[in-house]
mmCIF file of C-alpha atoms in Angstrom:
data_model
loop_
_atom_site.group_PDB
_atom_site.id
_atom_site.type_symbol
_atom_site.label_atom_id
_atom_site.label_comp_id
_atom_site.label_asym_id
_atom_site.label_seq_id
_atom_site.Cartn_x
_atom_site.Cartn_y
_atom_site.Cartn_z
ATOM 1 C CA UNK A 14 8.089 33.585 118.774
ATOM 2 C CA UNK A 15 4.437 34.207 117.369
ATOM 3 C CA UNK A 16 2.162 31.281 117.451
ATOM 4 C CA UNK A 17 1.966 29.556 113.992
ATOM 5 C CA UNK A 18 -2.009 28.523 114.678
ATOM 6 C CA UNK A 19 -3.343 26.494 111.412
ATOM 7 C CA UNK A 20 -5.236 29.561 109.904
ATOM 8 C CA UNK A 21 -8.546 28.360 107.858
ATOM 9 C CA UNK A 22 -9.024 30.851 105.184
ATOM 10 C CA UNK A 23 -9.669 31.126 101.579
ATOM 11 C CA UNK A 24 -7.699 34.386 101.441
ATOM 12 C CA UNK A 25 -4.207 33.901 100.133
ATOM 13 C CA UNK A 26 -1.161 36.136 101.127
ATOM 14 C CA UNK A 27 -0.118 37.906 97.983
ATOM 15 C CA UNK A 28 3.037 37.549 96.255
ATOM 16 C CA UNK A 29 4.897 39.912 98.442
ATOM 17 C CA UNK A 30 8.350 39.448 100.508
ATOM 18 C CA UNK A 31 9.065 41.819 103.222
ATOM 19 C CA UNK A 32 12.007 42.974 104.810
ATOM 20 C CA UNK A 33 11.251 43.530 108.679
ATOM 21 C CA UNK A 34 12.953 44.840 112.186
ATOM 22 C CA UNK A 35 12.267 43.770 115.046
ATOM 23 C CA UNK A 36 13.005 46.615 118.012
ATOM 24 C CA UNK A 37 13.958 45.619 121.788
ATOM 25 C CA UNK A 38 10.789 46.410 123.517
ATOM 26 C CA UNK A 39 13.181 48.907 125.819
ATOM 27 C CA UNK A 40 13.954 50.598 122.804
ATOM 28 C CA UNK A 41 9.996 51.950 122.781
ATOM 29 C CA UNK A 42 9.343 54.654 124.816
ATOM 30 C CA UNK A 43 6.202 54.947 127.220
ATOM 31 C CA UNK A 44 3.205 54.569 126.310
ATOM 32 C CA UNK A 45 4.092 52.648 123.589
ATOM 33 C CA UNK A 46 6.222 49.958 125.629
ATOM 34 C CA UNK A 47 3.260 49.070 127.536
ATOM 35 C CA UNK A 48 0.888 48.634 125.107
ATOM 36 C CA UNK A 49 3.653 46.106 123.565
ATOM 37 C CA UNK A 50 4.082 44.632 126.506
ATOM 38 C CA UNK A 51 0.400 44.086 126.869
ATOM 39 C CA UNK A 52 0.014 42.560 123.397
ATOM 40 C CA UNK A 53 2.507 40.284 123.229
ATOM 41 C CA UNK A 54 1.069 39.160 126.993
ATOM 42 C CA UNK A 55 -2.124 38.226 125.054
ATOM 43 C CA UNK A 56 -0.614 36.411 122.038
ATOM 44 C CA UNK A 57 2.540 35.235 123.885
ATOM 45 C CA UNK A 58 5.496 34.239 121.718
ATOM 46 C CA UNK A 59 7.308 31.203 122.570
ATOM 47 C CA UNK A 60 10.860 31.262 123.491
ATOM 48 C CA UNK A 61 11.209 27.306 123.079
ATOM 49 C CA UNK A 62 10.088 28.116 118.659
ATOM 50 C CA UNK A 63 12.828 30.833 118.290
ATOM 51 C CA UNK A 64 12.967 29.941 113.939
ATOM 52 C CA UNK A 65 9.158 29.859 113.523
ATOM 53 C CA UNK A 66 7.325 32.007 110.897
ATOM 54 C CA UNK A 67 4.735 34.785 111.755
ATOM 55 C CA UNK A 68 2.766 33.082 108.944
ATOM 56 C CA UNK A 69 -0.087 33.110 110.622
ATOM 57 C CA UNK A 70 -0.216 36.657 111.220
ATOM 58 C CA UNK A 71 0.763 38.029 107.799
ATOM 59 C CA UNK A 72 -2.590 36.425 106.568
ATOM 60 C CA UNK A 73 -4.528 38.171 109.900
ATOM 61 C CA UNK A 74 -3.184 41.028 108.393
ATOM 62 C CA UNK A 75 -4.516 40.533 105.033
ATOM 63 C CA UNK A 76 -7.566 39.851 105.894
ATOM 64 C CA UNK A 77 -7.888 43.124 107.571
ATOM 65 C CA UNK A 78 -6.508 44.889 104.723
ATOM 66 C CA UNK A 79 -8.948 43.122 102.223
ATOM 67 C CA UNK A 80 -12.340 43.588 104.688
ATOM 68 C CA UNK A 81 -11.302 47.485 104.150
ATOM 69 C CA UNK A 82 -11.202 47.498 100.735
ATOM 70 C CA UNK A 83 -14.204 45.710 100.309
ATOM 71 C CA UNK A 84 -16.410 48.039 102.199
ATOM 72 C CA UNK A 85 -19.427 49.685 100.397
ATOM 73 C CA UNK A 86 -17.381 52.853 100.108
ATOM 74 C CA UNK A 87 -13.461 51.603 99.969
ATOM 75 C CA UNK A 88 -11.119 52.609 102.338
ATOM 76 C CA UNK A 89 -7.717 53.457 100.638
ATOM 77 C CA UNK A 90 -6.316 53.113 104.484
ATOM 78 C CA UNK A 91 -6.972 52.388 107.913
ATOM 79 C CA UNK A 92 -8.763 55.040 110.070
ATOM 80 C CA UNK A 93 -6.620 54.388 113.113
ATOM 81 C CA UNK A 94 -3.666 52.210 113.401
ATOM 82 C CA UNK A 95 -4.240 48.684 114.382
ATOM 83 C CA UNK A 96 -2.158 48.682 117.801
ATOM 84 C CA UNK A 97 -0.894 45.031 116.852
ATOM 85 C CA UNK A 98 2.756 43.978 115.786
ATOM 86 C CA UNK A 99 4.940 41.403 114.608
ATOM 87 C CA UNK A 100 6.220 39.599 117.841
ATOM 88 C CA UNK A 101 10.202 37.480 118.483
ATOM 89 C CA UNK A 102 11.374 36.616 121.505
ATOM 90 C CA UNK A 103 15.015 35.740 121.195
ATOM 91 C CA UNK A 104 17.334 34.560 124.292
ATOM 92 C CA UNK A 105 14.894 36.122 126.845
ATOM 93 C CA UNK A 106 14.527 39.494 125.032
ATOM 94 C CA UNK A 107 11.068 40.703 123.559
ATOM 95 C CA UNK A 108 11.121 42.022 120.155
ATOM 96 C CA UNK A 109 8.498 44.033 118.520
ATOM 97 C CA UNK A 110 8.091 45.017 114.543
ATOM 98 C CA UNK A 111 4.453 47.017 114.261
ATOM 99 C CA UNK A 112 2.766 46.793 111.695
ATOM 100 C CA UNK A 113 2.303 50.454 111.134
ATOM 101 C CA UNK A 114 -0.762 49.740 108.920
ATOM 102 C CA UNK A 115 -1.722 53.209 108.086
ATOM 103 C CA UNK A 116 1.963 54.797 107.258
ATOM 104 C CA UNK A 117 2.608 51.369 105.143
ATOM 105 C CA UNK A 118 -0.623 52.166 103.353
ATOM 106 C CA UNK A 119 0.073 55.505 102.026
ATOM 107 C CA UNK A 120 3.023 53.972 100.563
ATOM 108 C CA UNK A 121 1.117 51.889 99.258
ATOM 109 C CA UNK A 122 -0.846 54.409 97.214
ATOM 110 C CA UNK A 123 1.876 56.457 96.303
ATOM 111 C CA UNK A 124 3.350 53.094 94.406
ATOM 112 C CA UNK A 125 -0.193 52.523 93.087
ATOM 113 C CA UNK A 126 -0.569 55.877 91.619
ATOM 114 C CA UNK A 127 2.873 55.142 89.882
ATOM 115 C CA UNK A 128 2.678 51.933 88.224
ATOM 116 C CA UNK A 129 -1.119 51.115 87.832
ATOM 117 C CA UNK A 130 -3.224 52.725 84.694
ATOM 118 C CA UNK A 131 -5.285 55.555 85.583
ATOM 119 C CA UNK A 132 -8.403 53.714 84.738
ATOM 120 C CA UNK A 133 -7.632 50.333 86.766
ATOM 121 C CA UNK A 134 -6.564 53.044 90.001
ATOM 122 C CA UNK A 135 -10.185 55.011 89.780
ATOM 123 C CA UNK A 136 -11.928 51.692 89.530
ATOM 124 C CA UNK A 137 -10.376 50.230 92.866
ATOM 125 C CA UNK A 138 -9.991 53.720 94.644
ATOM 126 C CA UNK A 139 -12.520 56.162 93.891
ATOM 127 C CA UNK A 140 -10.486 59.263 93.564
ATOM 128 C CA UNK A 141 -12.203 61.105 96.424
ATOM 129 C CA UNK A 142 -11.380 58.453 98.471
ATOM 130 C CA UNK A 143 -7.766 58.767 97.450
ATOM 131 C CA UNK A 144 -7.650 62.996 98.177
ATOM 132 C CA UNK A 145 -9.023 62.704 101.283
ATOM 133 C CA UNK A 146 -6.320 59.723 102.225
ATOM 134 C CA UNK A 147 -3.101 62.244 100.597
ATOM 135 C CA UNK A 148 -4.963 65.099 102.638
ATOM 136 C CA UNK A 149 -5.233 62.993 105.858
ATOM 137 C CA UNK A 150 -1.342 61.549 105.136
ATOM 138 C CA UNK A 151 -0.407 65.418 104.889
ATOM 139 C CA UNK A 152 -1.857 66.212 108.313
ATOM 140 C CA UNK A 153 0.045 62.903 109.986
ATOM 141 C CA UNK A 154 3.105 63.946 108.245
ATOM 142 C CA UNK A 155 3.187 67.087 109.629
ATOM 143 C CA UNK A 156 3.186 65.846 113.372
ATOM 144 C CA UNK A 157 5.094 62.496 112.450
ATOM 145 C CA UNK A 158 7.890 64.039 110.896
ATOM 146 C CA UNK A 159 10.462 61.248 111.385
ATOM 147 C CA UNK A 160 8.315 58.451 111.155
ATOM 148 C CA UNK A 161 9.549 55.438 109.715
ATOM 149 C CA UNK A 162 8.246 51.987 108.660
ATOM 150 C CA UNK A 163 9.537 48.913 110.375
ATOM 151 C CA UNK A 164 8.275 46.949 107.232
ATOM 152 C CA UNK A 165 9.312 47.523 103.524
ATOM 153 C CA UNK A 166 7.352 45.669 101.437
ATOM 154 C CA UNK A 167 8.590 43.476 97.656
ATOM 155 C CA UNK A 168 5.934 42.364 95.206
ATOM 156 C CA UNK A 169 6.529 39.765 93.018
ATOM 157 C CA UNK A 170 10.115 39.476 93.538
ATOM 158 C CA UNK A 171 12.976 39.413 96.521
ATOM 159 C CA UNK A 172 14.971 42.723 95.308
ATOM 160 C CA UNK A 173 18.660 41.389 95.255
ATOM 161 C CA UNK A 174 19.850 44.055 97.421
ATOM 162 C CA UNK A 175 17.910 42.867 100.673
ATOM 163 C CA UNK A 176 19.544 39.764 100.488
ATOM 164 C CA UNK A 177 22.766 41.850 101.365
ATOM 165 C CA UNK A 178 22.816 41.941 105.393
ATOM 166 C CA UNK A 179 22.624 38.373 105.385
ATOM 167 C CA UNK A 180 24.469 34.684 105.169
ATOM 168 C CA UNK A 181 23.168 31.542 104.358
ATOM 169 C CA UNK A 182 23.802 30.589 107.760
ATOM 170 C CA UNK A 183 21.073 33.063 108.497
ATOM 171 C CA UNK A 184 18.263 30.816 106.346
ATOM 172 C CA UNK A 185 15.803 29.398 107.866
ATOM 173 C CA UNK A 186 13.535 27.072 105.433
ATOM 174 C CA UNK A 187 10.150 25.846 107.453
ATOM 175 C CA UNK A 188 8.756 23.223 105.253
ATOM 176 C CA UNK A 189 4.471 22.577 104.962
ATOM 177 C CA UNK A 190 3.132 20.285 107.067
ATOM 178 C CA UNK A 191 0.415 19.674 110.015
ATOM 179 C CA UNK A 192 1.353 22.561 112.186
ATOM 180 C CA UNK A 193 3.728 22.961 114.670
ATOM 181 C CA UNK A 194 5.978 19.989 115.581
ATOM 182 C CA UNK A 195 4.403 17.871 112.959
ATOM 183 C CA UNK A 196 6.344 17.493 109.608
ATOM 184 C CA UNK A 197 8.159 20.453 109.314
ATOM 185 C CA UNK A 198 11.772 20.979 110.895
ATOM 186 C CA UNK A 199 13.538 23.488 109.781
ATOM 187 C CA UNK A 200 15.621 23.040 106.819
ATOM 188 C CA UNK A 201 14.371 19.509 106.401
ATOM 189 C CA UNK A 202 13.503 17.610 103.409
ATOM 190 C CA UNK A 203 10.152 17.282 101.136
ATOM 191 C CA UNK A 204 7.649 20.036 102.373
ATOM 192 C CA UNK A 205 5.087 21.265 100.212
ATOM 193 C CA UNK A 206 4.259 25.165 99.954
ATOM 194 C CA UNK A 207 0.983 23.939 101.474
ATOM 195 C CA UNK A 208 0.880 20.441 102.664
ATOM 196 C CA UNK A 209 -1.173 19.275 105.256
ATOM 197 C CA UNK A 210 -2.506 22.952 106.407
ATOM 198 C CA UNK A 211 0.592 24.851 107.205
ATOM 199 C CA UNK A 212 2.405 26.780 104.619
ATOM 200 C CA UNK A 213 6.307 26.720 104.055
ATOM 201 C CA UNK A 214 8.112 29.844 104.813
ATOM 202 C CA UNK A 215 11.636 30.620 103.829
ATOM 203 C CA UNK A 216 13.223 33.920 105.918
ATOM 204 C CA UNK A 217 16.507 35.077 106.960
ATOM 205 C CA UNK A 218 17.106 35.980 110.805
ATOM 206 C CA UNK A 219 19.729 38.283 111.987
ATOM 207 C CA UNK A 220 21.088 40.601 114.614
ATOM 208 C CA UNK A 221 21.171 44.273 113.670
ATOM 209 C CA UNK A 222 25.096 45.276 114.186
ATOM 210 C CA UNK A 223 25.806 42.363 111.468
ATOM 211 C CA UNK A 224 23.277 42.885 109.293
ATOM 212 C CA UNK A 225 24.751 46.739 108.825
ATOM 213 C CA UNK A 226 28.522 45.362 109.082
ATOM 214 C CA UNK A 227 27.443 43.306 106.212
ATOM 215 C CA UNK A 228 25.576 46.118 104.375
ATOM 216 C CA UNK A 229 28.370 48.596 104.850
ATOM 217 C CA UNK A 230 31.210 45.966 103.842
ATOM 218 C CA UNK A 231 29.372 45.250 100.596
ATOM 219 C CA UNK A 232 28.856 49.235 99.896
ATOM 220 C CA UNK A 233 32.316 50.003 100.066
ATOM 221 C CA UNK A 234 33.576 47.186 97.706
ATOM 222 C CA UNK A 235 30.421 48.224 95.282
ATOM 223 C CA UNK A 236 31.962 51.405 95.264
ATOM 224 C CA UNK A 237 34.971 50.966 94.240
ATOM 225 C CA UNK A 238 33.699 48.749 91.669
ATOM 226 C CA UNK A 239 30.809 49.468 89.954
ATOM 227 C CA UNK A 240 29.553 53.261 91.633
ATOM 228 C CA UNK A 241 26.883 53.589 89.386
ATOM 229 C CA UNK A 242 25.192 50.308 89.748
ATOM 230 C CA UNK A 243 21.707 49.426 90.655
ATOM 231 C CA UNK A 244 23.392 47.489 93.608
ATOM 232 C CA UNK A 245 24.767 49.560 95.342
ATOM 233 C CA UNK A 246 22.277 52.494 95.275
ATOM 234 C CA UNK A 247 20.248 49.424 97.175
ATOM 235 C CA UNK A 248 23.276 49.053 99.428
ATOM 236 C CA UNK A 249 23.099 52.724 99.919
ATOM 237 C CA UNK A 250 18.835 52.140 100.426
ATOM 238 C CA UNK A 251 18.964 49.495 102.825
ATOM 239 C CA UNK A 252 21.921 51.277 105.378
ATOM 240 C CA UNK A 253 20.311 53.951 105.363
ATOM 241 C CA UNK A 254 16.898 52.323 106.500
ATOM 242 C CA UNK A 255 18.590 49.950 108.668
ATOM 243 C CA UNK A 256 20.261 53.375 110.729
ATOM 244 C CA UNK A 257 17.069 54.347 111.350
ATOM 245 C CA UNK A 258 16.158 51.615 114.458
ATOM 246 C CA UNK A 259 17.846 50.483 117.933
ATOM 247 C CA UNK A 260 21.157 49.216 117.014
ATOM 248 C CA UNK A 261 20.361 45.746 119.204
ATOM 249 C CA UNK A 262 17.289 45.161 116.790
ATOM 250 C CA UNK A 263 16.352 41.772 114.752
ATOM 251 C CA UNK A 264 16.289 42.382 110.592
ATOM 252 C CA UNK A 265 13.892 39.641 109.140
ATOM 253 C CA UNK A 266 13.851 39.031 105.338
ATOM 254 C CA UNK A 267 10.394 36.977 104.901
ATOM 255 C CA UNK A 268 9.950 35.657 101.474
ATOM 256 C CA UNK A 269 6.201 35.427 102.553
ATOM 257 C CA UNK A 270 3.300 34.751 99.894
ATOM 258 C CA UNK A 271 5.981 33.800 97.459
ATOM 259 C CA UNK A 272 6.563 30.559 99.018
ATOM 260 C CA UNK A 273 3.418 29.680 96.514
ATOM 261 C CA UNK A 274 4.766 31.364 93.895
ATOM 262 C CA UNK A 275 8.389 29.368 93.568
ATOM 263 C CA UNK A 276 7.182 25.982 95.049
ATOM 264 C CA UNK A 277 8.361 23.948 97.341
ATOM 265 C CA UNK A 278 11.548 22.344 95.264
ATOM 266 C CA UNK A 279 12.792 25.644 94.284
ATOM 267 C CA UNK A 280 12.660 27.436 98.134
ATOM 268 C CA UNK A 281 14.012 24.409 99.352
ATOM 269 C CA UNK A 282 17.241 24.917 97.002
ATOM 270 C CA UNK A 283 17.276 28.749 97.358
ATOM 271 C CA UNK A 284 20.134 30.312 98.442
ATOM 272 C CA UNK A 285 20.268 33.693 97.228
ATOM 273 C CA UNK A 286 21.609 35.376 100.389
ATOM 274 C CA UNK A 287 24.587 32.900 99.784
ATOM 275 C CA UNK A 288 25.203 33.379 96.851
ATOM 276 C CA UNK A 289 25.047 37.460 97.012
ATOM 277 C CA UNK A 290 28.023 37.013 99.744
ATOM 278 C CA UNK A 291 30.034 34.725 97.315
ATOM 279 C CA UNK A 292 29.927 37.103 94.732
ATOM 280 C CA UNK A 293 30.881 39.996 96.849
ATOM 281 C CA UNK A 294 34.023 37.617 98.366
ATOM 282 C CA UNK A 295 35.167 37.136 94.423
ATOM 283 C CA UNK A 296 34.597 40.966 94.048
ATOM 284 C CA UNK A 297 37.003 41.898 97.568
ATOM 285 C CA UNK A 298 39.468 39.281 96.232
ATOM 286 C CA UNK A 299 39.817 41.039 92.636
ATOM 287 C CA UNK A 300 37.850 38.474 90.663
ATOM 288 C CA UNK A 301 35.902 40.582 89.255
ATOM 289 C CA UNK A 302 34.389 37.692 86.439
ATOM 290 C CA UNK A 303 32.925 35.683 89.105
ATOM 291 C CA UNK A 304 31.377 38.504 90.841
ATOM 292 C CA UNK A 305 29.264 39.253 87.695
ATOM 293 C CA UNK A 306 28.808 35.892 86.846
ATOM 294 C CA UNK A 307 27.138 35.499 90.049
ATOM 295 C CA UNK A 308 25.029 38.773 90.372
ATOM 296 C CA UNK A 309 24.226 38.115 86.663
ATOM 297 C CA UNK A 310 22.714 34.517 87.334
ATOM 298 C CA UNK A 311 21.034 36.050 90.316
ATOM 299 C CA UNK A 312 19.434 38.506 88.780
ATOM 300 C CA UNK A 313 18.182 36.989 85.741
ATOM 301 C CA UNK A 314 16.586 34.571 88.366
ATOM 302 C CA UNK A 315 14.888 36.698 90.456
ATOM 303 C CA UNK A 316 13.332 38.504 87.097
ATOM 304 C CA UNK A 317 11.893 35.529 85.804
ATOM 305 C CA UNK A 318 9.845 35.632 88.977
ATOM 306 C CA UNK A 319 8.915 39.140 88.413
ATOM 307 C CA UNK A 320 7.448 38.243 84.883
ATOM 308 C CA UNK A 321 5.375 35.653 86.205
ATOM 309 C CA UNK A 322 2.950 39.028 87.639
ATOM 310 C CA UNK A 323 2.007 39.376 83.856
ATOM 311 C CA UNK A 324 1.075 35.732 83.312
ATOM 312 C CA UNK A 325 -2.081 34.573 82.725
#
């Protein structure tokens, strides 16, 4: 597991979840399963912390991100791919999620260009700078051509769908405290969002054969029941992605910088994931009232936190 070192910053992760796998490092092919190899040598993840966050990274990440953007002449992405990853080591076995900065990045634009107002876009991103990043995402395309993240990224929100290839017995809530070994045990009471130094985290941990059993379980009875809903077109999303990697892989659903957007007494009563799988148990079993009632409640939840990005 990556070390959780006490990170001294005044940069703040953003209010962003992310839904992560983690690949065998066998499943990499050569050259790349060296370089792994080397990396995690260097930052050496601990098999006796196998439920720890990769808090600590996430905000190394950041603060690359941010030091780009705040060049003299912005960069809209990387120039080469930062070579670093995401590290577990479960029951002996390395596992390695990259962070695939530069492919995550032109995502990133494309979702900028959609939602943000022209003006607001020109003012962060010169629009030279963004043509010669499409142009330069055009030419990587072209020899990447089934290139896929290992990290989808959530503003603002957990989208009820990810919470579909897990269980609650899959939770893992890491309150705030001193660092590791101090305060925090996992799933324990109190815990601040920031007490003491370390932040909470709140993710979800599970092998890839039952996060897809899960996934494809919960398409089939959406289905049936409601084929045109928003749920299961993510059901449909998230299998799909989820084909895409080894099939002994980790799938990681971090709830990341919004740990300081719910606070510490909400994450530690969260149980989305749990509740998801009740309502799709009440669905299988013909109660089709309870299953709304509980996708409803969930929902509405989750969008209150989503309208907290337009308060002031």
């Amino acid at each position: 597991m990556q070390d959780v070192t006490v990170v001294r910053t005044s940069v703040q992760p953003p209010y962003a979840a992310h839904l992560r796998v983690y690949e065998p490092l066998a499943a990499y092919p050569e050259p790349d399963r060296a370089r792994w190899q080397a990396w995690a040598a260097e930052h050496g993840p601990d098999a006796a912390e196998p439920a720890q966050p990769v808090a600590a990274a996430v905000l190394e990440e950041q603060r690359e991100a941010l030091a780009g953007l705040a060049a003299r002449t912005p960069r809209a992405l990387p120039e080469r791919e930062s070579g670093r990853a995401y590290l577990r080591l479960v029951d002996g076995v390395l596992y390695v999620c990259p962070w695939a900065t530069r492919l995550r990045s032109w995502q990133a634009l494309e979702e900028l260009r959609a939602g943000a107002p022209v003006a607001l876009l020109d003012t962060a991103l010169p629009p030279v700078a963004r043509a010669a990043a499409e142009a330069d995402r055009e030419r990587w395309r072209a020899e990447h051509p089934d290139a896929r993240p290992w990290i989808l990224t959530s503003r603002w929100e957990v989208p009820v769908h990810w919470f579909l290839p897990f269980g609650d017995e899959d939770r893992c809530f890491v309150p705030g405290g001193e660092g590791p070994g101090g305060e925090g045990s996992v799933d324990g009471p109190g815990g601040g969002a920031e007490r003491g130094g370390r932040p909470a985290a709140l993710f979800y941990l599970v092998p890839m054969a039952q996060a897809r059993r899960r996934v494809a379980r919960a398409f089939r009875a959406l289905r049936e029941a409601a084929p045109d809903g928003d749920l299961v077109r993510g059901a449909e999303r998230v299998g799909r992605w989820l084909e895409e990697f080894h099939p002994r892989s980790l799938v990681e659903l971090d709830y990341g910088g919004l740990v300081h957007l719910l606070g510490p007494e909400r994450l530690l009563a969260d149980r989305s994931a749990g509740e998801l799988e009740e309502g799709l148990r009440a669905l299988r079993a013909g109660d089709t009232a309870e299953a709304l009632r509980v996708h409803g409640e969930l929902t509405v939840r989750w969008r209150r936190v989503l309208a907290l990005r337009h308060a002031n």
